[in-house]
Structures are given as structure tokens and as C-alpha cells.
C-alpha positions as a Markdown table, in Angstrom:
| # | Residue | x | y | z |
|---|---|---|---|---|
| 1 | Met | 239.4 | -43.7 | -41.3 |
| 2 | Ser | 238.1 | -42.3 | -38.0 |
| 3 | Phe | 240.6 | -40.9 | -35.5 |
| 4 | Asn | 240.3 | -39.0 | -32.3 |
| 5 | Cys | 242.7 | -37.2 | -30.0 |
| 6 | Gly | 242.5 | -35.6 | -26.6 |
| 7 | Ile | 243.9 | -32.2 | -25.7 |
| 8 | Val | 245.6 | -32.6 | -22.3 |
| 9 | Gly | 247.7 | -30.5 | -20.0 |
| 10 | Leu | 247.7 | -28.7 | -16.7 |
| 11 | Pro | 244.7 | -26.5 | -15.9 |
| 12 | Asn | 244.5 | -22.9 | -17.2 |
| 13 | Ile | 246.9 | -23.2 | -20.1 |
| 14 | Gly | 244.6 | -22.5 | -23.0 |
| 15 | Lys | 243.1 | -26.0 | -23.8 |
| 16 | Ser | 239.5 | -24.8 | -24.0 |
| 17 | Thr | 240.5 | -21.8 | -26.1 |
| 18 | Leu | 242.4 | -24.1 | -28.4 |
| 19 | Phe | 239.5 | -26.5 | -28.6 |
| 20 | Asn | 237.0 | -23.7 | -29.4 |
| 21 | Ala | 239.3 | -22.4 | -32.2 |
| 22 | Leu | 239.9 | -25.9 | -33.6 |
| 23 | Thr | 236.2 | -26.7 | -33.8 |
| 24 | Glu | 235.1 | -23.1 | -34.6 |
| 25 | Ser | 232.7 | -23.2 | -31.6 |
| 26 | Ser | 232.2 | -21.9 | -28.1 |
| 27 | Ala | 231.4 | -25.3 | -26.7 |
| 28 | Ala | 234.2 | -25.3 | -24.2 |
| 29 | Glu | 234.2 | -22.8 | -21.3 |
| 30 | Ala | 237.5 | -20.9 | -21.2 |
| 31 | Ala | 238.1 | -19.1 | -17.9 |
| 32 | Asn | 241.0 | -17.9 | -15.7 |
| 33 | Tyr | 240.6 | -20.6 | -13.1 |
| 34 | Pro | 241.4 | -24.3 | -12.9 |
| 35 | Phe | 238.8 | -27.0 | -13.8 |
| 36 | Cys | 236.4 | -24.8 | -15.7 |
| 37 | Thr | 236.1 | -27.9 | -18.0 |
| 38 | Ile | 234.8 | -30.9 | -16.1 |
| 39 | Glu | 233.1 | -33.1 | -18.7 |
| 40 | Pro | 235.0 | -33.4 | -21.9 |
| 41 | Asn | 233.9 | -31.3 | -24.9 |
| 42 | Val | 234.0 | -33.1 | -28.3 |
| 43 | Gly | 234.1 | -31.6 | -31.8 |
| 44 | Lys | 235.1 | -32.5 | -35.4 |
| 45 | Val | 237.9 | -30.8 | -37.2 |
| 46 | Pro | 238.4 | -31.0 | -41.0 |
| 47 | Ile | 241.9 | -32.0 | -42.2 |
| 48 | Arg | 242.5 | -29.2 | -44.8 |
| 49 | Asp | 244.9 | -30.9 | -47.2 |
| 50 | Gln | 246.3 | -28.4 | -49.7 |
| 51 | Arg | 246.8 | -31.3 | -52.2 |
| 52 | Leu | 243.0 | -31.8 | -52.3 |
| 53 | Lys | 242.5 | -28.1 | -53.1 |
| 54 | Gln | 245.0 | -28.5 | -56.0 |
| 55 | Ile | 243.2 | -31.6 | -57.3 |
| 56 | Ala | 239.8 | -30.0 | -57.0 |
| 57 | Ser | 241.1 | -27.0 | -58.9 |
| 58 | Ile | 242.4 | -29.2 | -61.7 |
| 59 | Ala | 239.2 | -31.3 | -61.8 |
| 60 | His | 237.0 | -28.1 | -61.6 |
| 61 | Ser | 235.3 | -29.6 | -58.6 |
| 62 | Gly | 233.3 | -27.1 | -56.6 |
| 63 | Lys | 233.1 | -29.2 | -53.4 |
| 64 | Ile | 235.9 | -30.7 | -51.3 |
| 65 | Ile | 235.2 | -33.3 | -48.7 |
| 66 | Tyr | 238.0 | -33.4 | -46.1 |
| 67 | Asn | 238.8 | -36.2 | -43.7 |
| 68 | Gln | 237.7 | -35.5 | -40.1 |
| 69 | Leu | 239.6 | -35.6 | -36.8 |
| 70 | Glu | 237.6 | -35.8 | -33.6 |
| 71 | Val | 239.0 | -33.6 | -30.9 |
| 72 | Val | 238.3 | -34.0 | -27.2 |
| 73 | Asp | 238.9 | -31.2 | -24.7 |
| 74 | Ile | 239.9 | -33.0 | -21.5 |
| 75 | Ala | 239.9 | -31.1 | -18.2 |
| 76 | Gly | 243.3 | -30.2 | -16.7 |
| 77 | Leu | 245.4 | -32.8 | -14.9 |
| 78 | Val | 247.2 | -31.9 | -11.7 |
| 79 | Lys | 249.9 | -33.6 | -9.7 |
| 80 | Gly | 248.2 | -36.4 | -7.8 |
| 81 | Ala | 245.6 | -37.1 | -10.5 |
| 82 | Ser | 246.4 | -40.8 | -10.5 |
| 83 | Lys | 245.4 | -40.8 | -6.8 |
| 84 | Gly | 242.2 | -38.8 | -7.6 |
| 85 | Glu | 243.4 | -35.3 | -7.0 |
| 86 | Gly | 241.4 | -32.6 | -8.9 |
| 87 | Leu | 238.9 | -35.2 | -10.1 |
| 88 | Gly | 241.9 | -37.0 | -11.6 |
| 89 | Asn | 240.5 | -40.5 | -11.9 |
| 90 | Lys | 237.6 | -39.2 | -14.0 |
| 91 | Phe | 240.0 | -37.2 | -16.3 |
| 92 | Leu | 242.3 | -40.1 | -16.7 |
| 93 | Ser | 239.4 | -42.3 | -17.9 |
| 94 | His | 238.7 | -39.7 | -20.6 |
| 95 | Ile | 242.3 | -40.0 | -21.8 |
| 96 | Arg | 242.0 | -43.7 | -22.0 |
| 97 | Glu | 239.2 | -43.4 | -24.6 |
| 98 | Val | 241.2 | -41.4 | -27.2 |
| 99 | Asp | 243.6 | -42.6 | -29.8 |
| 100 | Ala | 246.3 | -40.0 | -29.2 |
| 101 | Ile | 247.3 | -37.1 | -27.0 |
| 102 | Val | 247.8 | -33.5 | -27.9 |
| 103 | His | 249.8 | -32.2 | -25.0 |
| 104 | Leu | 249.4 | -28.5 | -24.8 |
| 105 | Leu | 252.1 | -26.6 | -22.8 |
| 106 | Arg | 252.1 | -23.0 | -21.7 |
| 107 | Cys | 255.1 | -21.2 | -23.2 |
| 108 | Phe | 253.9 | -17.6 | -22.7 |
| 109 | Thr | 254.0 | -15.1 | -19.9 |
| 110 | Asp | 250.9 | -13.2 | -18.8 |
| 111 | Asp | 250.4 | -11.8 | -15.3 |
| 112 | Asp | 246.7 | -11.7 | -15.9 |
| 113 | Ile | 246.5 | -15.5 | -16.4 |
| 114 | Ser | 247.3 | -17.6 | -13.4 |
| 115 | His | 249.4 | -20.7 | -13.5 |
| 116 | Val | 248.4 | -23.6 | -11.3 |
| 117 | Asn | 252.0 | -24.0 | -10.0 |
| 118 | Ser | 252.7 | -20.2 | -10.0 |
| 119 | Lys | 255.7 | -20.7 | -12.3 |
| 120 | Ile | 256.0 | -20.9 | -16.1 |
| 121 | Asp | 258.0 | -24.1 | -16.8 |
| 122 | Pro | 256.7 | -26.2 | -19.7 |
| 123 | Ile | 259.2 | -29.1 | -19.1 |
| 124 | Ser | 258.1 | -29.4 | -15.5 |
| 125 | Asp | 254.4 | -29.2 | -16.6 |
| 126 | Ala | 255.0 | -31.9 | -19.2 |
| 127 | Glu | 256.7 | -34.1 | -16.6 |
| 128 | Ile | 253.9 | -33.7 | -14.1 |
| 129 | Val | 251.3 | -34.9 | -16.7 |
| 130 | Glu | 253.5 | -37.7 | -18.0 |
| 131 | Met | 254.2 | -39.0 | -14.5 |
| 132 | Glu | 250.5 | -39.0 | -13.6 |
| 133 | Leu | 249.9 | -41.2 | -16.7 |
| 134 | Ile | 252.8 | -43.4 | -15.8 |
| 135 | Leu | 251.5 | -43.8 | -12.2 |
| 136 | Ala | 248.0 | -44.6 | -13.6 |
| 137 | Asp | 249.5 | -47.3 | -15.8 |
| 138 | Ile | 251.5 | -48.8 | -12.9 |
| 139 | Asp | 248.3 | -49.0 | -10.9 |
| 140 | Ser | 246.5 | -50.7 | -13.8 |
| 141 | Ile | 249.2 | -53.3 | -14.3 |
| 142 | Glu | 249.7 | -54.1 | -10.6 |
| 143 | Lys | 245.9 | -54.7 | -10.2 |
| 144 | Arg | 246.0 | -57.2 | -13.1 |
| 145 | Leu | 249.3 | -59.0 | -12.4 |
| 146 | Pro | 248.3 | -61.4 | -9.6 |
| 147 | Gln | 245.4 | -62.9 | -11.6 |
| 148 | Leu | 247.6 | -63.2 | -14.7 |
| 149 | Glu | 250.5 | -64.8 | -12.7 |
| 150 | Lys | 248.1 | -67.4 | -11.3 |
| 151 | Lys | 246.7 | -68.3 | -14.8 |
| 152 | Ala | 250.1 | -68.3 | -16.4 |
| 153 | Lys | 251.3 | -71.0 | -13.9 |
| 154 | Gln | 248.8 | -73.4 | -15.5 |
| 155 | Gly | 251.2 | -73.6 | -18.6 |
| 156 | Asp | 249.4 | -71.5 | -21.2 |
| 157 | Lys | 252.1 | -70.2 | -23.5 |
| 158 | Glu | 250.1 | -67.2 | -24.6 |
| 159 | Leu | 249.4 | -66.1 | -21.1 |
| 160 | Lys | 253.0 | -66.6 | -20.2 |
| 161 | Arg | 254.0 | -64.2 | -23.0 |
| 162 | Gln | 251.5 | -61.7 | -21.8 |
| 163 | Leu | 252.9 | -62.0 | -18.3 |
| 164 | Glu | 256.5 | -61.4 | -19.4 |
| 165 | Leu | 255.4 | -58.4 | -21.5 |
| 166 | Met | 253.5 | -56.9 | -18.5 |
| 167 | Gln | 256.4 | -57.4 | -16.2 |
| 168 | Glu | 258.8 | -55.7 | -18.7 |
| 169 | Val | 256.4 | -52.8 | -19.1 |
| 170 | Leu | 256.0 | -52.4 | -15.4 |
| 171 | Ala | 259.7 | -52.3 | -14.9 |
| 172 | Thr | 260.0 | -49.6 | -17.5 |
| 173 | Leu | 257.2 | -47.6 | -15.9 |
| 174 | Lys | 258.8 | -47.8 | -12.5 |
| 175 | Leu | 261.9 | -46.2 | -14.0 |
| 176 | Gly | 259.7 | -43.2 | -14.8 |
| 177 | Lys | 259.6 | -44.0 | -18.6 |
| 178 | Pro | 256.4 | -44.3 | -20.6 |
| 179 | Ala | 255.4 | -47.7 | -22.1 |
| 180 | Arg | 255.9 | -46.2 | -25.6 |
| 181 | Ser | 259.6 | -45.9 | -25.0 |
| 182 | Leu | 260.0 | -49.7 | -25.2 |
| 183 | Glu | 261.5 | -50.9 | -28.4 |
| 184 | Asn | 261.2 | -54.2 | -30.3 |
| 185 | Ile | 257.8 | -54.9 | -28.7 |
| 186 | Asp | 254.9 | -56.5 | -30.5 |
| 187 | Glu | 252.6 | -53.5 | -30.9 |
| 188 | Asp | 249.4 | -55.7 | -31.1 |
| 189 | Glu | 250.2 | -57.3 | -27.8 |
| 190 | Met | 251.1 | -53.9 | -26.3 |
| 191 | Lys | 247.8 | -52.4 | -27.4 |
| 192 | Leu | 245.9 | -55.2 | -25.5 |
| 193 | Leu | 247.3 | -53.8 | -22.3 |
| 194 | Gln | 245.2 | -50.6 | -22.9 |
| 195 | Leu | 247.8 | -48.3 | -21.2 |
| 196 | Leu | 247.8 | -44.5 | -21.3 |
| 197 | Thr | 251.5 | -44.2 | -22.1 |
| 198 | Thr | 251.4 | -46.3 | -25.2 |
| 199 | Lys | 249.4 | -43.5 | -27.0 |
| 200 | Pro | 251.3 | -41.3 | -29.4 |
| 201 | Val | 251.9 | -37.8 | -28.2 |
| 202 | Met | 252.3 | -34.5 | -29.9 |
| 203 | Tyr | 253.6 | -31.5 | -27.9 |
| 204 | Val | 252.0 | -28.2 | -28.8 |
| 205 | Cys | 253.4 | -25.0 | -27.3 |
| 206 | Asn | 251.0 | -22.1 | -26.7 |
| 207 | Val | 253.2 | -19.1 | -27.4 |
| 208 | Glu | 252.7 | -15.3 | -28.0 |
| 209 | Asp | 251.7 | -14.5 | -31.5 |
| 210 | Thr | 255.1 | -12.9 | -32.1 |
| 211 | Asn | 256.8 | -16.2 | -31.5 |
| 212 | Ile | 254.7 | -18.5 | -33.7 |
| 213 | Ile | 257.4 | -18.9 | -36.4 |
| 214 | Thr | 260.6 | -18.6 | -34.4 |
| 215 | Gly | 259.4 | -20.0 | -31.1 |
| 216 | Asn | 260.9 | -18.7 | -27.8 |
| 217 | Glu | 263.3 | -19.9 | -25.1 |
| 218 | Leu | 260.5 | -22.0 | -23.5 |
| 219 | Ser | 259.2 | -23.6 | -26.6 |
| 220 | Lys | 262.7 | -24.5 | -27.8 |
| 221 | Arg | 263.2 | -26.5 | -24.6 |
| 222 | Val | 260.0 | -28.4 | -25.4 |
| 223 | Glu | 261.2 | -29.0 | -29.0 |
| 224 | Lys | 264.4 | -30.6 | -27.7 |
| 225 | Met | 262.4 | -32.8 | -25.3 |
| 226 | Ala | 260.0 | -33.8 | -28.2 |
| 227 | Glu | 263.0 | -34.8 | -30.3 |
| 228 | Glu | 264.4 | -36.9 | -27.5 |
| 229 | Asn | 261.1 | -38.6 | -27.1 |
| 230 | Lys | 260.6 | -39.1 | -30.8 |
| 231 | Ser | 257.4 | -37.1 | -30.7 |
| 232 | Lys | 256.0 | -34.4 | -32.9 |
| 233 | Phe | 256.2 | -30.7 | -31.9 |
| 234 | Tyr | 254.3 | -27.6 | -33.0 |
| 235 | Cys | 253.9 | -23.9 | -31.9 |
| 236 | Ile | 250.6 | -22.1 | -31.9 |
| 237 | Ser | 249.1 | -19.1 | -30.3 |
| 238 | Ala | 245.7 | -20.2 | -29.0 |
| 239 | Lys | 244.6 | -16.5 | -28.7 |
| 240 | Leu | 245.6 | -15.8 | -32.3 |
| 241 | Glu | 243.8 | -18.9 | -33.5 |
| 242 | Ala | 240.6 | -17.8 | -31.7 |
| 243 | Asp | 240.8 | -14.5 | -33.5 |
| 244 | Ile | 241.2 | -16.3 | -36.8 |
| 245 | Ala | 238.2 | -18.6 | -36.1 |
| 246 | Asn | 236.0 | -15.5 | -35.5 |
| 247 | Leu | 236.7 | -14.2 | -39.0 |
| 248 | Asp | 233.8 | -14.7 | -41.5 |
| 249 | Ser | 235.4 | -15.6 | -44.8 |
| 250 | Glu | 238.3 | -17.8 | -45.9 |
| 251 | Glu | 239.8 | -14.8 | -47.7 |
| 252 | Glu | 239.9 | -12.8 | -44.5 |
| 253 | Lys | 241.5 | -15.7 | -42.7 |
| 254 | Gln | 244.2 | -16.1 | -45.3 |
| 255 | Asn | 244.9 | -12.3 | -45.3 |
| 256 | Phe | 245.2 | -12.4 | -41.5 |
| 257 | Leu | 247.6 | -15.3 | -41.7 |
| 258 | Ser | 249.7 | -13.6 | -44.3 |
| 259 | Glu | 250.2 | -10.6 | -41.9 |
| 260 | Phe | 252.1 | -13.1 | -39.6 |
| 261 | Gly | 253.9 | -14.8 | -42.4 |
| 262 | Leu | 252.0 | -18.0 | -42.1 |
| 263 | Gln | 250.9 | -20.4 | -44.9 |
| 264 | Glu | 248.3 | -22.2 | -42.8 |
| 265 | Ser | 246.7 | -21.7 | -39.4 |
| 266 | Gly | 248.3 | -23.4 | -36.4 |
| 267 | Leu | 245.1 | -25.4 | -36.0 |
| 268 | Asp | 245.3 | -26.8 | -39.5 |
| 269 | Gly | 248.9 | -27.7 | -38.8 |
| 270 | Val | 248.1 | -29.4 | -35.6 |
| 271 | Ala | 245.2 | -31.3 | -37.1 |
| 272 | Arg | 247.2 | -32.3 | -40.2 |
| 273 | Ile | 250.2 | -33.6 | -38.3 |
| 274 | Met | 248.1 | -35.4 | -35.7 |
| 275 | Tyr | 246.1 | -37.1 | -38.4 |
| 276 | Glu | 249.3 | -38.4 | -40.0 |
| 277 | Val | 250.6 | -39.5 | -36.7 |
| 278 | Leu | 247.4 | -41.5 | -36.1 |
| 279 | Arg | 247.2 | -42.9 | -39.6 |
| 280 | Leu | 250.8 | -44.3 | -39.2 |
| 281 | Tyr | 250.1 | -45.5 | -35.7 |
| 282 | Lys | 246.9 | -47.4 | -36.6 |
| 283 | Ser | 248.6 | -48.7 | -39.8 |
| 284 | Arg | 251.3 | -50.3 | -37.6 |
| 285 | Asn | 248.6 | -51.8 | -35.5 |
| 286 | His | 246.9 | -53.4 | -38.6 |
| 287 | Lys | 243.8 | -51.4 | -38.3 |
| 288 | Leu | 243.6 | -49.9 | -41.8 |
């Protein structure tokens, strides 16, 4: 099974740092200014399943072949992206090409790292990005509706069902809700619409290394939002993950993690959870 996900969020929140740590590379430029990533960076991440390690140990196998997750570092979205602000149209097209979204949110304070809106508010940040995706979907549907309405009048039952679905989705989007919030909808038909807000989302909070296990006030607000949206949630420290990725041996990495009371790196956790989310999502869409 081949899956991919895109790391999205506002500019300057640690996406490129996270991407470099995930892929153990320096392919993505990480800098303290917006839009240091223009073209998306792409890398492969192994899904380090502890069960495979146990099986390999029992079978005395010296080699473990992990499943792979393709990760795309997509440049930061800003308010107005759906109208082309900050090269928004280009960035939105990159999101359209991935299977799922890892929505990275800044949940740390650091006076040396600027915030595009000059205020640390992950809920507001999440709403800005979500609304831009919703607006892009509204625009996409409204451009297709007139032609579909014309064809549906000719009596084709299949086209009439598509029209009814599109109208229902549009009404939901105009309420400020993503298409994925609709229930009791045929997922195969929904997928044909190729909308941004049907993609599964995982919220990842970038916190200080001291808050990885317990979280902080900001990340707990995101966790509540994720529960309400029936989405996955995870805390990482992109800076800490970058430090771990720079260590030479697996033993050094495990010792480093132990100092913070961690069983696995945040990157392994993100990759593992997102892989499961995508596996279930594609299973429901009859693609396995």
C-alpha cells in the first residue's frame, strides 16, 4: 500500500524542520521568515512498527522491511490563499495531490521566531487554514455546478444524484464546515468530487520539549478541537526531533528518548498514526 500526506499550516511554524527530521534530511529550507518553502519537498518515511521488531527477533531475521509513508512539505498557507494570497493557488494545488493532511500548529512561545499573525493562537491558526480549504472547495463546486445542472435536466439519474450531493456539500461548506463533516454520505461518490476538505486530518502540535508528554494549555485546546472534529491529535517538539535525527546510532536515539520518558520518537508516532488513518480511509473507499 502506498500512501502520502502533506504537512500544512501557516508559515514559520516548523513545517520544514519537521519534514527534515521525518525524512532525516536537510532537503527543506528552514528559516525564520514566511514562504522559505515554495515548491513542495517530498521524502519517504519508514513506519517503524514495534510488532515487526518482535517478529524479526523471534524469527532471528537480521533485516526488517518497513512500510513507507510519503511525506510532502507544503509551503505555508495564509488568509486569502483561496484568492491567491501568498501564492495560495499554487499551494492549494499541492494539497489536492496528497491523500491526507498533517496540520502542524504552533503551540510554543519563542520571541526569536516570528509568527505571521504576531500572536500565538493555534485554534485561530487552524481555523484560518481550514477556512481557506473550505473557500477553495466552494469555488471548485460553484464552477462545476452550472454545467452539471444543465446535464442533469436531461433526465440522467446518476447525474441527478451527483447534483444533489454537490448541492448538499456546497450548503455544508457555506456554513463554514468541511465536507468530511457530512454523515451518511456515499464515500465513493464524495471522493469523485476531489475536494480538499474530504481528506482526513491529523492535528500535530509543535510544543516545547518539556511539554511533549503532558502538553500545555495551547495544545490541550487543540486536543479538544480534534476530538470535536473526530480527528487524530499528537504532540511533538520539531526542534527535539531534529536533534534526534542528527544522532548517529539507533542506541543513541533510544537513550536520548529515554531521557525525556519517551518510548518512540514523535516522528515515529506521527508516521504510525497517519499510516493507520490512511489505511482505514482507503479501505473504506475500496482501494485495498
